[in-house]
Amino acid sequence: MTNPVVQKVNPMLTEERAKASFPVEELTYILDGGKFNTEKRREIEELVTKDPNFEHPPIQFMTREQQYSLAVKKALLVQQRLKELDMLDDPYASYFFRRIAMPREVSPIGLHWVMFVPTLMGQCSDEQRERWLQRALNYEIIGTYAQTEMGHGTFLRGIETTATYDPSSQQFVLHSPTTTSIKWWPGGLGKTCNYAVVVAQLHTQGRCHGVHMFLVQLRDESTHRSLPGVVCGDIGPKMGYHTIDNGFLQLNSVRIPRENMLMRNAEVQPDGTYIRRVSNEKLTYGTMVFVRSLIVSDAARGISEAATIAVRYACVRRQGEPSSPGAPEPRLLDYPVHQYRLLTCVANCYGLWFASEVLRDLYFTVQPDVLEGRTERLPETHALSAGLKAVGSNRGAACVEECRRCCGGFGFSEASGLPKIYNDINPACTYEGENTVMLLQTGRHLLKCVERARRGEQLAPSDAYIRSRPTPQPKLAGGPLTADLLLGWLRWRSLSMLLEVSGRFNSFIEQRQAWADAFQAVSRRLTRCAEAHCILYVGQAFLDSAKAAENPKICGVLTSLCRLFLLNEVVSGAGDVQLSRSDLARCQDAIDSLLTELRPNAVALVEAFDLPDRMLCSVIGRYDGQVYEAMLQWARQSPLNATDVHESYELYTRQFLAGRSLAKL
Ligand SMILES: CC(C)(COP(=O)(O)OP(=O)(O)OC[C@H]1O[C@@H](n2cnc3c(N)ncnc32)[C@H](O)[C@@H]1OP(=O)(O)O)[C@@H](O)C(=O)NCCC(=O)NCCSC(=O)CCCC(=O)O
Ligand SMILES: Cc1cc2nc3c(=O)[nH]c(=O)nc-3n(C[C@H](O)[C@H](O)[C@H](O)COP(=O)(O)OP(=O)(O)OC[C@H]3O[C@@H](n4cnc5c(N)ncnc54)[C@H](O)[C@@H]3O)c2cc1C
């Protein structure tokens, strides 16, 4: 543990820690992807924790402008430190450095490395990479990804910004023709960035060729003033994300050189001739596939933080009727219903954690082929990243909210750290493709898989269970409810639901409905199919990782947690298909026994995430469990407490009490 123990550890937490049935440290190595990674991460965390430059009072007491300004300073300081430490080329080290240096502070330059650089990597021709990539990697320029407009987010083909080629000057003219065409939302666009990848409709030789990407300079590189024709700014306060300047951008006939169109997949020649190099036009959407896969891991990390806080708090918080006179009040964690609420969040967290690793590996296996124009596995990768992005962020937001409520009133206080975790994960349900829209993309792919299965074509590995005919329901009665059996049931459920919906879809087609209309008619049910498919993927990844654990004690506890995850899915999905009352009752009993079995490991399972206090930023989730003193200390920092009598008393309350009118004040 990298946590400095400030005070004596609360004995209730020590007692819980002693109950672990497995070596927590070894599970940490598994989660980090090896002991080497754990050690490296801890070194970085210690480095940042000791650096006074990253210390400051809680940002929750600051104004938005102060928060933004501090975040800019810290984000840039991180870059300087990473350079000094020669860590810029090490994505693992720089990720953890950023994370611990700016815990729960969304970086104003975050879009630069999450989307701007990956877009340059994926969409530039080789010469363009030479020209811009190194400058971007060195942070000589700071960029963002400007796609969404006020009028269009989901429907990308509806984007209105135009890039019209002018062969006489060999320039593109970037223009926002309407109010709705103003770019709206891009992170860091308002004040921080000086460049952007702008998504626009390409017009040349009198024809529109659809959405393409252009590198546009927004601000002067030395004065940072916006360039002629560029109008940009901050979009104002949001539900969260206070540290980042999501921005707007209006382009008034801004001219850029022809070479600033990103030309890996398509090109406009000097005379204006348009040439498409690869047939799959969806390659322009490549960066989104990448970021969607990252969101699954963000969701798991968000739950890991919230669950660490809520489980620790549940060990030290006493509330309720003592079991006998004179006995202490029960701890929250003693209540089975509380165990259920927390442990199912922990189970979701592990499932998403392992699924995000499998998805990341898939992405990095497929990406080199995609860059070379071989797109055979792109549909599977898109369908999985879209669906898992939706399921991951939906679950992430729901579990973090559940953990927050598990902490009662303190969960509503910023002191708990929980509102911030929620406000960080919640927008992921919307950005990078709104979740329902993403589930529909997965659903569309699944419908096509049934069609392919019917034609006897081979399906991608994660779709291989899809057949054109139903399979018998696995029997849950009789033998033990093993993880394999439960996973088999979820596989059967996913296929059954899909075949039912696809049957309905086909009947609409037979009635001569257009494909798009038939799709709309089944869309509501299709989103459930997409969820079931993704949950199956999560369950499979979870079980594979549990089985792969070499230490039998870790394998045991992970398998039990995986069973809890699977059983909970079976019970909550019982309405989607027919599950007999007796099977349902068996599953419910099995959940109750698992809660009793897993309860002694509750603390160990969250502490395996090895989250230092600096990362959690939580008064009630501290390693030492000394909650109440710390809560008082926190409240003392409120600027409202700077004076005993607040100025509003003199200005208003005193007048009010004296019976004077406040109307003109
Ligand atoms: C909903 C769709 C997918 C629809 O696209 P469309 O062009 O209308 O598609 P269509 O003609 O209906 O054809 C669908 C077809 O296109 C395929 N496809 C769709 N997306 C991809 C992809 N990424 N990779 C590979 N293939 C893709 C689909 O599988 C369909 O294929 P098919 O026709 O079935 O063979 C699209 O408009 C979309 O992706 N919308 C969501 C927009 C979005 O995600 N915006 C993100 C902005 S950036 C951001 O939010 C950053 C935040 C980060 C932060 O703050 O940290
Ligand atoms: C914090 C944050 C950061 C962001 N950062 C960026 C960024 O850096 N760069 C960038 O370009 N964009 C960014 N965005 C924009 C984001 O990608 C869009 O908000 C998102 O794609 C949704 O688009 P929209 O807001 O236009 O919603 P809409 O498309 O108007 O959707 C509204 C609702 O309608 C539903 N809906 C829409 N179409 C359909 C359909 N076909 N079928 C069924 N239902 C449908 C959706 O599910 C949704 O619930 C960011 C957004 C947020 C909140």
PDB file of C-alpha atoms in Angstrom, residues 26-27 63 87 154 157 174 196 223 245 248 252 260 263 283 295 328 350 407-408 449 465 493 521 604 647 650 652 656:
ATOM      1  CA  GLU A  26      -1.107 -10.990  -5.947  1.00  0.00           C
ATOM      2  CA  LEU A  27      -4.544  -9.945  -7.154  1.00  0.00           C
ATOM      3  CA  THR A  63     -14.617  28.807  -8.551  1.00  0.00           C
ATOM      4  CA  MET A  87       8.534   8.905 -19.770  1.00  0.00           C
ATOM      5  CA  THR A 154     -25.296  11.429 -33.375  1.00  0.00           C
ATOM      6  CA  ARG A 157     -23.584  12.472 -42.023  1.00  0.00           C
ATOM      7  CA  LEU A 174     -13.695  25.955 -44.023  1.00  0.00           C
ATOM      8  CA  ALA A 196      -8.193  21.163 -34.130  1.00  0.00           C
ATOM      9  CA  THR A 223       0.107  35.166 -28.999  1.00  0.00           C
ATOM     10  CA  ASP A 245     -13.231  24.213 -21.402  1.00  0.00           C
ATOM     11  CA  PHE A 248     -17.673  26.260 -29.536  1.00  0.00           C
ATOM     12  CA  ASN A 252     -15.979  32.169 -41.300  1.00  0.00           C
ATOM     13  CA  ASN A 260      -4.234  20.008 -44.415  1.00  0.00           C
ATOM     14  CA  MET A 263      -5.330  12.091 -46.622  1.00  0.00           C
ATOM     15  CA  LEU A 283     -12.478   4.286 -41.615  1.00  0.00           C
ATOM     16  CA  ILE A 295     -14.340   4.151 -22.003  1.00  0.00           C
ATOM     17  CA  PRO A 328     -22.663  -2.041  19.432  1.00  0.00           C
ATOM     18  CA  TYR A 350     -14.146  -6.840 -12.144  1.00  0.00           C
ATOM     19  CA  CYS A 407     -22.939   6.145   1.899  1.00  0.00           C
ATOM     20  CA  GLY A 408     -26.129   7.903   2.968  1.00  0.00           C
ATOM     21  CA  CYS A 449     -24.874 -12.005 -38.085  1.00  0.00           C
ATOM     22  CA  TYR A 465     -22.414 -18.595 -30.941  1.00  0.00           C
ATOM     23  CA  ARG A 493     -30.582 -16.123 -23.578  1.00  0.00           C
ATOM     24  CA  ALA A 521     -39.904  -1.446 -35.705  1.00  0.00           C
ATOM     25  CA  ALA A 604      -9.694  -7.275   0.123  1.00  0.00           C
ATOM     26  CA  GLU A 647     -21.453  39.457   5.013  1.00  0.00           C
ATOM     27  CA  GLU A 650     -25.222  42.717   7.414  1.00  0.00           C
ATOM     28  CA  TYR A 652     -29.815  41.358   4.083  1.00  0.00           C
ATOM     29  CA  PHE A 656     -35.030  41.780   7.089  1.00  0.00           C
TER      30      PHE A 656
END
